[in-house]
Short mmCIF file of C-alpha atoms and ligand atoms in Angstrom, two decimals:
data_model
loop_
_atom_site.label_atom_id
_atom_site.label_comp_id
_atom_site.label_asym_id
_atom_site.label_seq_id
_atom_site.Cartn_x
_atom_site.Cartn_y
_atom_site.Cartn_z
CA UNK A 1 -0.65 36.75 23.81
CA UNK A 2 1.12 35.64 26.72
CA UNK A 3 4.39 33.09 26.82
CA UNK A 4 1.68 30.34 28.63
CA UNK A 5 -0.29 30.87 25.68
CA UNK A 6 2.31 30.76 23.27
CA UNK A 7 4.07 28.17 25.06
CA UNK A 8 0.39 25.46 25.29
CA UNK A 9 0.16 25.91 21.21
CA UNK A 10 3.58 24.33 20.85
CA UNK A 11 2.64 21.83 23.40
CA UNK A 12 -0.30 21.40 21.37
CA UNK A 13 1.42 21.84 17.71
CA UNK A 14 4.10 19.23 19.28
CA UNK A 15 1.34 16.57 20.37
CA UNK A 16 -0.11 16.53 16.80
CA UNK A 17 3.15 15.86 15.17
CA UNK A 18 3.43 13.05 18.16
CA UNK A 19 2.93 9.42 16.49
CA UNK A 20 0.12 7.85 17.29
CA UNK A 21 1.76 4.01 16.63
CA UNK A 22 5.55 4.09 16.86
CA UNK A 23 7.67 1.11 16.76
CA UNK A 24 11.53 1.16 17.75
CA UNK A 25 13.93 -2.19 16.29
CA UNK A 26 10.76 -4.80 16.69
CA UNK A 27 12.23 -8.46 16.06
CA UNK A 28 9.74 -11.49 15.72
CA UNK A 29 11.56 -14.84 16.00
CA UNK A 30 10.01 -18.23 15.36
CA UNK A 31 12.47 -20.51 17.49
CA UNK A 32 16.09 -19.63 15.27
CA UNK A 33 14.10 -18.13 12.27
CA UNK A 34 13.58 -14.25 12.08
CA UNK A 35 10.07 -13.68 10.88
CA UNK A 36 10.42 -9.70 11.18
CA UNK A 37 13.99 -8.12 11.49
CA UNK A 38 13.82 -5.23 13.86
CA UNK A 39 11.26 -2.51 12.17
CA UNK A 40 11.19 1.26 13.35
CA UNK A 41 8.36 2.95 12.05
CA UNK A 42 6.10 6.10 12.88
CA UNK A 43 2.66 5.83 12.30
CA UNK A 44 0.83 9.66 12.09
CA UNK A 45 -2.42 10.20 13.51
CA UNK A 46 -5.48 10.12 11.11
CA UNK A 47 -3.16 8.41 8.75
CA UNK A 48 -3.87 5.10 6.30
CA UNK A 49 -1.00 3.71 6.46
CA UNK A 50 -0.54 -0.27 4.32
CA UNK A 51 1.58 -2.77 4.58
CA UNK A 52 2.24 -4.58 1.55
CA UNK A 53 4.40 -8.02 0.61
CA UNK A 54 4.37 -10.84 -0.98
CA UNK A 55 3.52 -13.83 0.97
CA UNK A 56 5.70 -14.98 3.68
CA UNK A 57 7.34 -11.29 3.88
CA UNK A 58 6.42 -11.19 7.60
CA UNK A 59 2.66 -8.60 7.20
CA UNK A 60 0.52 -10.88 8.96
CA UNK A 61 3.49 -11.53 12.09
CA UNK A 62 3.63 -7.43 11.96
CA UNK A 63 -0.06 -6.82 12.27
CA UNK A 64 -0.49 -9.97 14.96
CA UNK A 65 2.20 -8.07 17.08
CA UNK A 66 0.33 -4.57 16.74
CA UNK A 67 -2.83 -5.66 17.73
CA UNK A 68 -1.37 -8.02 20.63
CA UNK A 69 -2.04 -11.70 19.42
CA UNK A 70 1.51 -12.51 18.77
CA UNK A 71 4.04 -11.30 21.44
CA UNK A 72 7.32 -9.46 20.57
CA UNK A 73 10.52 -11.18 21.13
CA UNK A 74 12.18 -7.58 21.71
CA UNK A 75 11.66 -3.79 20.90
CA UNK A 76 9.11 -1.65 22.13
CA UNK A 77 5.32 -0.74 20.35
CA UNK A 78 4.17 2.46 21.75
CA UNK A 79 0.77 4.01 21.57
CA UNK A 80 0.69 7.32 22.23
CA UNK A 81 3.92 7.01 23.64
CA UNK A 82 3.03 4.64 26.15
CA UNK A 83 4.23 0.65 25.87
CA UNK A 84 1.67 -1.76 24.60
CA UNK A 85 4.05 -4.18 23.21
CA UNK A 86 2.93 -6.30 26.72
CA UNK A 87 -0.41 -5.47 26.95
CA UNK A 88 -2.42 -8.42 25.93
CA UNK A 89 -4.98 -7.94 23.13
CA UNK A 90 -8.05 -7.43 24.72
CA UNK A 91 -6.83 -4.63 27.03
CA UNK A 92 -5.33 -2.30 24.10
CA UNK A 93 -7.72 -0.07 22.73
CA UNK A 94 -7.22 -1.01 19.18
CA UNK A 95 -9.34 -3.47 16.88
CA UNK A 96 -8.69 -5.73 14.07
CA UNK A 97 -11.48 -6.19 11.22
CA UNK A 98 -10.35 -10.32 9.73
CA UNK A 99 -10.40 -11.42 5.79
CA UNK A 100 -12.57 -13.71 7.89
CA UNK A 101 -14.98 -11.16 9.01
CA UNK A 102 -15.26 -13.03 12.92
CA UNK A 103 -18.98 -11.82 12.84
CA UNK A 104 -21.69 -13.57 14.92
CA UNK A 105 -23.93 -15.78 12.14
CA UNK A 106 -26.64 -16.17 14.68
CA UNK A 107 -27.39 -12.50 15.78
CA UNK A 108 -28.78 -10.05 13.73
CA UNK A 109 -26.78 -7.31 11.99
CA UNK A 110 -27.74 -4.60 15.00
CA UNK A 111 -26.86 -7.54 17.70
CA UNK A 112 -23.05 -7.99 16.08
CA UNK A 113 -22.63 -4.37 15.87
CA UNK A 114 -24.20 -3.43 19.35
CA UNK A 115 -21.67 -6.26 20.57
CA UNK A 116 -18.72 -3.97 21.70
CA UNK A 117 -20.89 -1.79 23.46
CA UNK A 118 -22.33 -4.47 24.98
CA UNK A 119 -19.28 -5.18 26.66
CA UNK A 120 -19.01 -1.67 27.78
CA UNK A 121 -22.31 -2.27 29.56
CA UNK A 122 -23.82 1.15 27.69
CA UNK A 123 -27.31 0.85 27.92
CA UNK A 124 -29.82 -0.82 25.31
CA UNK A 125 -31.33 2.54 23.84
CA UNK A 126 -27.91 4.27 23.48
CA UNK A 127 -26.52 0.53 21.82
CA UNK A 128 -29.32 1.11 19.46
CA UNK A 129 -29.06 4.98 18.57
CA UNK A 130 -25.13 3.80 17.90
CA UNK A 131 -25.72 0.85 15.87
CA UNK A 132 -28.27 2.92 13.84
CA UNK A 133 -25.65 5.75 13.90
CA UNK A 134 -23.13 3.00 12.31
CA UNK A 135 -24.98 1.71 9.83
CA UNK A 136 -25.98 5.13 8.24
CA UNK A 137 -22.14 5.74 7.98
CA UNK A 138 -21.55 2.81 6.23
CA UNK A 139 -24.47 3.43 4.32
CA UNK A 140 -26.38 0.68 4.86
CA UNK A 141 -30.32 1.24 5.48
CA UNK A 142 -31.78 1.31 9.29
CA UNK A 143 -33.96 -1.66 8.36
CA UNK A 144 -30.98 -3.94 8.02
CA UNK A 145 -30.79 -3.44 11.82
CA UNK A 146 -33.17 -6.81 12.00
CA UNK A 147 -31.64 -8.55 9.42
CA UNK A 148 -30.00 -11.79 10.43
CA UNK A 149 -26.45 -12.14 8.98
CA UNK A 150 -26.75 -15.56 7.31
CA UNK A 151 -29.24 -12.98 5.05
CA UNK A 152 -26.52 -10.11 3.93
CA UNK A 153 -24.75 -10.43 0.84
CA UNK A 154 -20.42 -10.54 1.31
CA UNK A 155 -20.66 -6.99 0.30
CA UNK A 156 -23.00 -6.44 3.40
CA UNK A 157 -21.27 -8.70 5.73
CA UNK A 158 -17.82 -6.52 5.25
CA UNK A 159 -19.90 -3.38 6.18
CA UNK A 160 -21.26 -4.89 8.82
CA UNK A 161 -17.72 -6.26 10.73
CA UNK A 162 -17.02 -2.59 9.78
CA UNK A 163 -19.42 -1.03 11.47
CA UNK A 164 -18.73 -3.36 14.61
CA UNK A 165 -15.13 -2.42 14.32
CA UNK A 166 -15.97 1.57 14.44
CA UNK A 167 -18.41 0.78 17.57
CA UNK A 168 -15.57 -0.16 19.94
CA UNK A 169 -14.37 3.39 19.11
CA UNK A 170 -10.72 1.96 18.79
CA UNK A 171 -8.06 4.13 18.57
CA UNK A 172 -6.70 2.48 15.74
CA UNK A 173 -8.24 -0.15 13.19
CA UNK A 174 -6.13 -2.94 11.83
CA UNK A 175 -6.82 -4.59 8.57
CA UNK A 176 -5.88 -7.89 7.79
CA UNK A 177 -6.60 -8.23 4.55
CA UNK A 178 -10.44 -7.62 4.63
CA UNK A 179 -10.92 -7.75 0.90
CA UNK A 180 -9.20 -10.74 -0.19
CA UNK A 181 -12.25 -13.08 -0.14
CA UNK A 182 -14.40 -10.95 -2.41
CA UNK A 183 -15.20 -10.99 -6.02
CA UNK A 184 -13.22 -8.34 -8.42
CA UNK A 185 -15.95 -5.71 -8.55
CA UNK A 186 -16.79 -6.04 -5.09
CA UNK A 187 -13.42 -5.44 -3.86
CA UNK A 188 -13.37 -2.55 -6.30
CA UNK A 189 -16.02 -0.96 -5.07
CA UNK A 190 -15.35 -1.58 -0.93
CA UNK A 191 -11.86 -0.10 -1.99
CA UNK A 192 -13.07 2.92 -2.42
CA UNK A 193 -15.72 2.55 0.15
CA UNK A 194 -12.77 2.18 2.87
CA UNK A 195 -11.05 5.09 1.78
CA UNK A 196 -14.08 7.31 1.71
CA UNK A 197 -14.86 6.08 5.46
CA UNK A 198 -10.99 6.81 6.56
CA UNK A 199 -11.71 10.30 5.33
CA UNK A 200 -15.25 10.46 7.33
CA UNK A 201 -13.95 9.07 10.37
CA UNK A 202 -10.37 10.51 9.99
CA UNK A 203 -9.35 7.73 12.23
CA UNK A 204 -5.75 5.92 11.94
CA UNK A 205 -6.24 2.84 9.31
CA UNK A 206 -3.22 0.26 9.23
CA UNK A 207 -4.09 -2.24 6.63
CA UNK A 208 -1.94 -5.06 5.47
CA UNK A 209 -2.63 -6.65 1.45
CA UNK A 210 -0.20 -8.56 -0.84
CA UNK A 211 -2.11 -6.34 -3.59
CA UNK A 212 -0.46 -3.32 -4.30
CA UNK A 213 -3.21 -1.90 -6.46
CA UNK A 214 -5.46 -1.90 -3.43
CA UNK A 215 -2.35 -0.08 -1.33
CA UNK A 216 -2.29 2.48 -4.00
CA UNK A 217 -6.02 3.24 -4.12
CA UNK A 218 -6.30 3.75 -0.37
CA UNK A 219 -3.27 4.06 1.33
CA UNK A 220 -1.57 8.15 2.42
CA UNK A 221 1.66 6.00 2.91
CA UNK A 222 3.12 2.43 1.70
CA UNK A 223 5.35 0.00 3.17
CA UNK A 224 6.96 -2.79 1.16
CA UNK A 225 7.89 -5.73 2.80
CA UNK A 226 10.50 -7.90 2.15
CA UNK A 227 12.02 -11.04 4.14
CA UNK A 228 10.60 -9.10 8.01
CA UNK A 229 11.86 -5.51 6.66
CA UNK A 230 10.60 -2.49 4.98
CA UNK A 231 12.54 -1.58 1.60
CA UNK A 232 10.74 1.50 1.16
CA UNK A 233 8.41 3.43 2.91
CA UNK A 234 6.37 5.98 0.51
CA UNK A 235 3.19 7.52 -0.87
CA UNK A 236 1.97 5.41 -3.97
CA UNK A 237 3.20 7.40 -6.46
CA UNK A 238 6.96 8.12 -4.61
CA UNK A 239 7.09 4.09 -4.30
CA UNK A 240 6.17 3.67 -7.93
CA UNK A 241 8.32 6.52 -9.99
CA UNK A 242 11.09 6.38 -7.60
CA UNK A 243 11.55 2.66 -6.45
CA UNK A 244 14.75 2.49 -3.36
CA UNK A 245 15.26 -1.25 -5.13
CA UNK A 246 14.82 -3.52 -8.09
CA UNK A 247 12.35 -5.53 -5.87
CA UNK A 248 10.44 -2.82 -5.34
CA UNK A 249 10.14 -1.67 -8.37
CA UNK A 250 8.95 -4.86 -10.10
CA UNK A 251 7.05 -5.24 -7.50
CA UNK A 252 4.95 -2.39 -8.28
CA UNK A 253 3.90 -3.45 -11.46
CA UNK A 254 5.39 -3.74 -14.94
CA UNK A 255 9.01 -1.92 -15.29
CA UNK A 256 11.78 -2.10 -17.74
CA UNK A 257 14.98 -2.52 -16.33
CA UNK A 258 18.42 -2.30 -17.67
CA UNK A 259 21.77 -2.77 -16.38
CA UNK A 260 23.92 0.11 -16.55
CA UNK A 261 27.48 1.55 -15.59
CA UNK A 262 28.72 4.60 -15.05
CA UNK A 263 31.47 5.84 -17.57
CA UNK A 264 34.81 7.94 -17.71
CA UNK A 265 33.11 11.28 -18.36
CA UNK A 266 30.14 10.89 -16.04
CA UNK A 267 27.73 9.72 -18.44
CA UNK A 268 26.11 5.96 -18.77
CA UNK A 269 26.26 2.77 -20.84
CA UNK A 270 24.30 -0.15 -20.77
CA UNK A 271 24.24 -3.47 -23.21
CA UNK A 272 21.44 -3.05 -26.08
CA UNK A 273 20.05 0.47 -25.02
CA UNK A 274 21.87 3.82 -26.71
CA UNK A 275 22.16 6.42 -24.61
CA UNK A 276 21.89 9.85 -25.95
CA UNK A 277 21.53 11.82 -22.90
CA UNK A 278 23.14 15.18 -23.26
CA UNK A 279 26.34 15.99 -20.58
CA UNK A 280 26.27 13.22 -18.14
CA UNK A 281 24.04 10.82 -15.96
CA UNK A 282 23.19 13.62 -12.96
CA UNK A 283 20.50 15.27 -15.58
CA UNK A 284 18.93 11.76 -14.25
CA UNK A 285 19.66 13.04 -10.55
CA UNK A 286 22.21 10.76 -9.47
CA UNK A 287 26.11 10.59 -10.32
CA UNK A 288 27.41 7.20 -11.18
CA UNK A 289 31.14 6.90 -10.79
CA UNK A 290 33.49 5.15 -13.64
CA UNK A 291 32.60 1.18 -13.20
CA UNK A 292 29.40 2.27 -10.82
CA UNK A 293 26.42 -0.24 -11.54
CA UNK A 294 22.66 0.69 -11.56
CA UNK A 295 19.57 -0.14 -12.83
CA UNK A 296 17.73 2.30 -15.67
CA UNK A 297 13.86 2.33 -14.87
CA UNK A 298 11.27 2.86 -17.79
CA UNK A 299 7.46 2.08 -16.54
CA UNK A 300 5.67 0.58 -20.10
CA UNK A 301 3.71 3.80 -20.54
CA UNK A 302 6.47 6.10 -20.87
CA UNK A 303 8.34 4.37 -23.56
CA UNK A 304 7.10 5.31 -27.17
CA UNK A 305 7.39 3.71 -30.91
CA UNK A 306 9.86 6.27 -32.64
CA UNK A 307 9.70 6.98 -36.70
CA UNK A 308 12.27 7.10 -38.42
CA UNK A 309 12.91 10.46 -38.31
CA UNK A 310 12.22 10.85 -34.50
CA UNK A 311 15.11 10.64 -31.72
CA UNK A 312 14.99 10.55 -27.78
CA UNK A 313 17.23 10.77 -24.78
CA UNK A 314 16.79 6.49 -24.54
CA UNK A 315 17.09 4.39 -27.97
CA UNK A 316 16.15 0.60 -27.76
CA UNK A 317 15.67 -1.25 -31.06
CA UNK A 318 14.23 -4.78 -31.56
CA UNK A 319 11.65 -6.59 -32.90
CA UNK A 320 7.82 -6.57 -31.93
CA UNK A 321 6.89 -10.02 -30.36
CA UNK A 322 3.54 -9.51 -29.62
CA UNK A 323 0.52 -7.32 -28.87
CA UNK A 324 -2.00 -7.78 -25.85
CA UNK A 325 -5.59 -6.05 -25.64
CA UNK A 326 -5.72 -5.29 -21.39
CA UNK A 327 -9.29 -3.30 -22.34
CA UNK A 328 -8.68 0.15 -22.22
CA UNK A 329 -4.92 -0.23 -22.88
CA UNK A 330 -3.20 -2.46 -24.87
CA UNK A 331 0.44 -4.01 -24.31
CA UNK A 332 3.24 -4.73 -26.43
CA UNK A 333 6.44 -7.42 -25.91
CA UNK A 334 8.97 -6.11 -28.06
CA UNK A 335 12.80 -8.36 -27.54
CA UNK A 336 16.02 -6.50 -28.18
CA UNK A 337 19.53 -7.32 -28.85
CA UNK A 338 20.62 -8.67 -25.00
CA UNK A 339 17.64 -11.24 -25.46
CA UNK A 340 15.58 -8.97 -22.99
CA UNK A 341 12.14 -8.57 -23.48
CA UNK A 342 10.69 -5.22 -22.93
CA UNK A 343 7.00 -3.93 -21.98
CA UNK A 344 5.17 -0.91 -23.70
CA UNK A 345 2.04 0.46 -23.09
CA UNK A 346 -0.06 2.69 -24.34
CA UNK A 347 -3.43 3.75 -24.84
CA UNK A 348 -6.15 2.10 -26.88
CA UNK A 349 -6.85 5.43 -28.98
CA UNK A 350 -2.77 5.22 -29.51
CA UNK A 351 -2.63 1.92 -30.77
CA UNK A 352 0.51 1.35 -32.65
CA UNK A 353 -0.15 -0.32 -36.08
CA UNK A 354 3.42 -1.82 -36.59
CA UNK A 355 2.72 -6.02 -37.46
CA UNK A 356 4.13 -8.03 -35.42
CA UNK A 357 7.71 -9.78 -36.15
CA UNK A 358 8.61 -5.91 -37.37
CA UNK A 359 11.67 -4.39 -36.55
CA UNK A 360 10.64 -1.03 -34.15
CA UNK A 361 12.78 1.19 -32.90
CA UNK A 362 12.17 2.70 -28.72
CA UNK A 363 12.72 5.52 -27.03
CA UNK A 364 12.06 7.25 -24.09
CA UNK A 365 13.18 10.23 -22.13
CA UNK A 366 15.04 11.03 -18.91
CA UNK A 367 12.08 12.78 -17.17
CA UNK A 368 10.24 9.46 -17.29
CA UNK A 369 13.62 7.45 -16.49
CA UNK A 370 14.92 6.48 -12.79
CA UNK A 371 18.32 4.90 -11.81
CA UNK A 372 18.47 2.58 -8.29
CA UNK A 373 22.02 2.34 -7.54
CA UNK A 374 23.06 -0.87 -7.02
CA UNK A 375 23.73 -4.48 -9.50
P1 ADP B 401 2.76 -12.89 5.26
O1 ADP B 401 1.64 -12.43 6.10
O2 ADP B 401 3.52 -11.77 4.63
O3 ADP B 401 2.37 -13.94 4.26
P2 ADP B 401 3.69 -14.19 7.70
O4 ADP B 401 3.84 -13.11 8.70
O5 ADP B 401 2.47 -15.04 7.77
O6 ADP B 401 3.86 -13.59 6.22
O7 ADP B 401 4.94 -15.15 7.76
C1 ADP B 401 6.28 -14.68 7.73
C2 ADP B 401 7.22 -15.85 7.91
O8 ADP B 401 7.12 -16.35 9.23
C3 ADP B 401 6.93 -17.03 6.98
O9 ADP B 401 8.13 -17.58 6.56
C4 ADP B 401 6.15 -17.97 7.87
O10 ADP B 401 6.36 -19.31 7.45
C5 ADP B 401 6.76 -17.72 9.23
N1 ADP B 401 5.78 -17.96 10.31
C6 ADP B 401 4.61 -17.32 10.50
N2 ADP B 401 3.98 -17.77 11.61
C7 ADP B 401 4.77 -18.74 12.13
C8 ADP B 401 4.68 -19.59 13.29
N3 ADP B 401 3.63 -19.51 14.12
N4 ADP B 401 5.69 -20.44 13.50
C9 ADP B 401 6.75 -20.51 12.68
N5 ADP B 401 6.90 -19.73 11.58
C10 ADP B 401 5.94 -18.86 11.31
#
């Protein structure tokens, strides 16, 4: 093995670890508002990467700018480490599938998905082997090569625009929220349809959604949006037992929160919860000084019913306001002391038979508890 050799596999090693999508301090303004406030971000090769936000958070300016329909007003977008950010739309070799779908109503499924490499001027019998290619990958059956569009279910539809999307052969495929439109069980399903393809194709998906269930089904990494900047950046289940923020953390899903301080001795107090934890606060990973605020985080799941006999690191007591059947789960609203009102969840073979207006005592342990530092 000779230092060339040696020398082309880090080349190569180094190339892989290479973003393919990076993004240094991108600003979007909209005359003297700031729609997106200077985002860095690496996106991997092969990766499915989503960016999620409530609406108005700045995903669909992001995603415009990435795929070229919305300029930059500064930074730099780099594919492959070259500059794209002024490249217009139809020159970068990217593609965006639409909530709206864009496909042709008039031409027949094969026509829309033969489209791109129509463009490419490939000839009719290769178009056609491609097309027939496409539509086996997103299992659809050969016959629906003659079908007209105005004929395919939505389901069918999506897979079509797919399959159009995959035959420009784009280096990366946007998303903007392609599912949004459908029914429940449709989007269910198309979920994990989307994912499955990312894995066939192992192509780079970015994919923008204000639903963070469908981020969490699909998505290697997260981004959470806020006001045209990323709180936290994540897998799904970093993002959800180890929230940066408050905002992210009732943003993905139900949490219990409460306000706590550090103390004298390194330990933790809070209004309305007792706090049993033995020696001080960093068994829960973080130091708080004297005076320090934070924020305890409980999901629902992880907080039980206690007997009277029973004890736990976290005791909350207060009365059982109500009980709600979510099918295979049911939810309880119990209020304590402060006036809060706290979530618990558990499973329907659990159910807890205390009747409702009961006092109940809580508790929970600090394995399944998480402190973000701030008020
Ligand atoms: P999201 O996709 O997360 O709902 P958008 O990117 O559409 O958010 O919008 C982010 C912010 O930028 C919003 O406050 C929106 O009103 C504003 N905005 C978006 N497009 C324009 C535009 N063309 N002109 C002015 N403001 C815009």
């Amino acid at each position: 093995m000779g230092p060339e050799f040696i020398l082309n596999l880090w080349k190569a090693q180094r190339m892989e670890m290479q973003p393919i999508l990076s993004l240094k301090n991108v600003v979007k303004n909209y005359g003297d508002f700031t729609a997106v406030r200077g985002i860095d971000l690496d996106i991997t090769e092969g990766e499915f990467f989503t960016i999620v936000g409530p609406s108005g958070s700045g995903k669909s300016t992001m995603i415009r700018m990435l795929v070229g329909m919305e300029d930059v007003s500064s930074g730099e977008i780099k594919l492959r480490n070259n500059r794209i950010d002024q490249t217009p739309a139809n020159l970068r070799p990217t593609c965006m599938v639409f909530q709206s779908l864009a496909l042709f109503p008039h031409m027949s499924v094969g026509q829309n998905i033969e489209f791109p490499l129509k463009l490419r001027k490939e000839n009719p019998a290769n178009r056609k082997q491609r097309a027939l290619e496409l539509l086996d990958l997103l299992r659809l059956p050969a016959s629906y090569y003659n079908k007209r569009i105005s004929q395919c279910s939505g389901g069918e539809k999506q897979r079509v625009a797919l399959a159009r999307a995959l035959a420009f052969d784009p280096e990366i495929l946007f998303f903007d929220e392609p599912l949004s439109a459908l029914d429940y069980r449709l989007r269910k399903t198309l979920e994990k349809e989307l994912k499955d393809l990312h894995d066939r194709t192992g192509k780079t998906f970015v994919y923008i959604t204000h639903s963070l269930e469908e981020a969490m089904v699909m998505s290697d990494r997260i981004a959470i949006m806020k006001e045209g900047e990323f709180e936290q950046i994540a897998t799904a289940d970093e993002i959800y037992g180890k929230p940066v923020s408050r905002f992210v953390a009732e943003f993905m899903g139900e949490v219990n929160l409460f306000s706590v301080e550090g103390t004298k001795s390194e330990g933790l107090q809070g209004n309305g919860i007792e706090i049993h934890v033995n020696g001080n606060a960093t068994e829960l990973g973080v130091s708080l000084k004297k005076g320090e605020k934070a924020a305890l985080m409980v999901r629902p799941e992880y907080v039980r019913f206690l007997q009277s006999t029973e004890t736990s690191d976290f005791v909350v007591r207060g009365i059982l306001q109500a009980e709600f059947a979510l099918g295979s789960r049911i939810q309880y609203e119990v209020t304590i002391s402060t006036g809060k009102t706290l979530t618990v969840e558990k499973l329907r073979e659990d159910r807890f038979s205390g009747e409702i207006g009961s006092d109940v005592t809580l508790g929970f342990d600090t394995h399944h508890v998480h402190l973000i530092r701030g008020e």
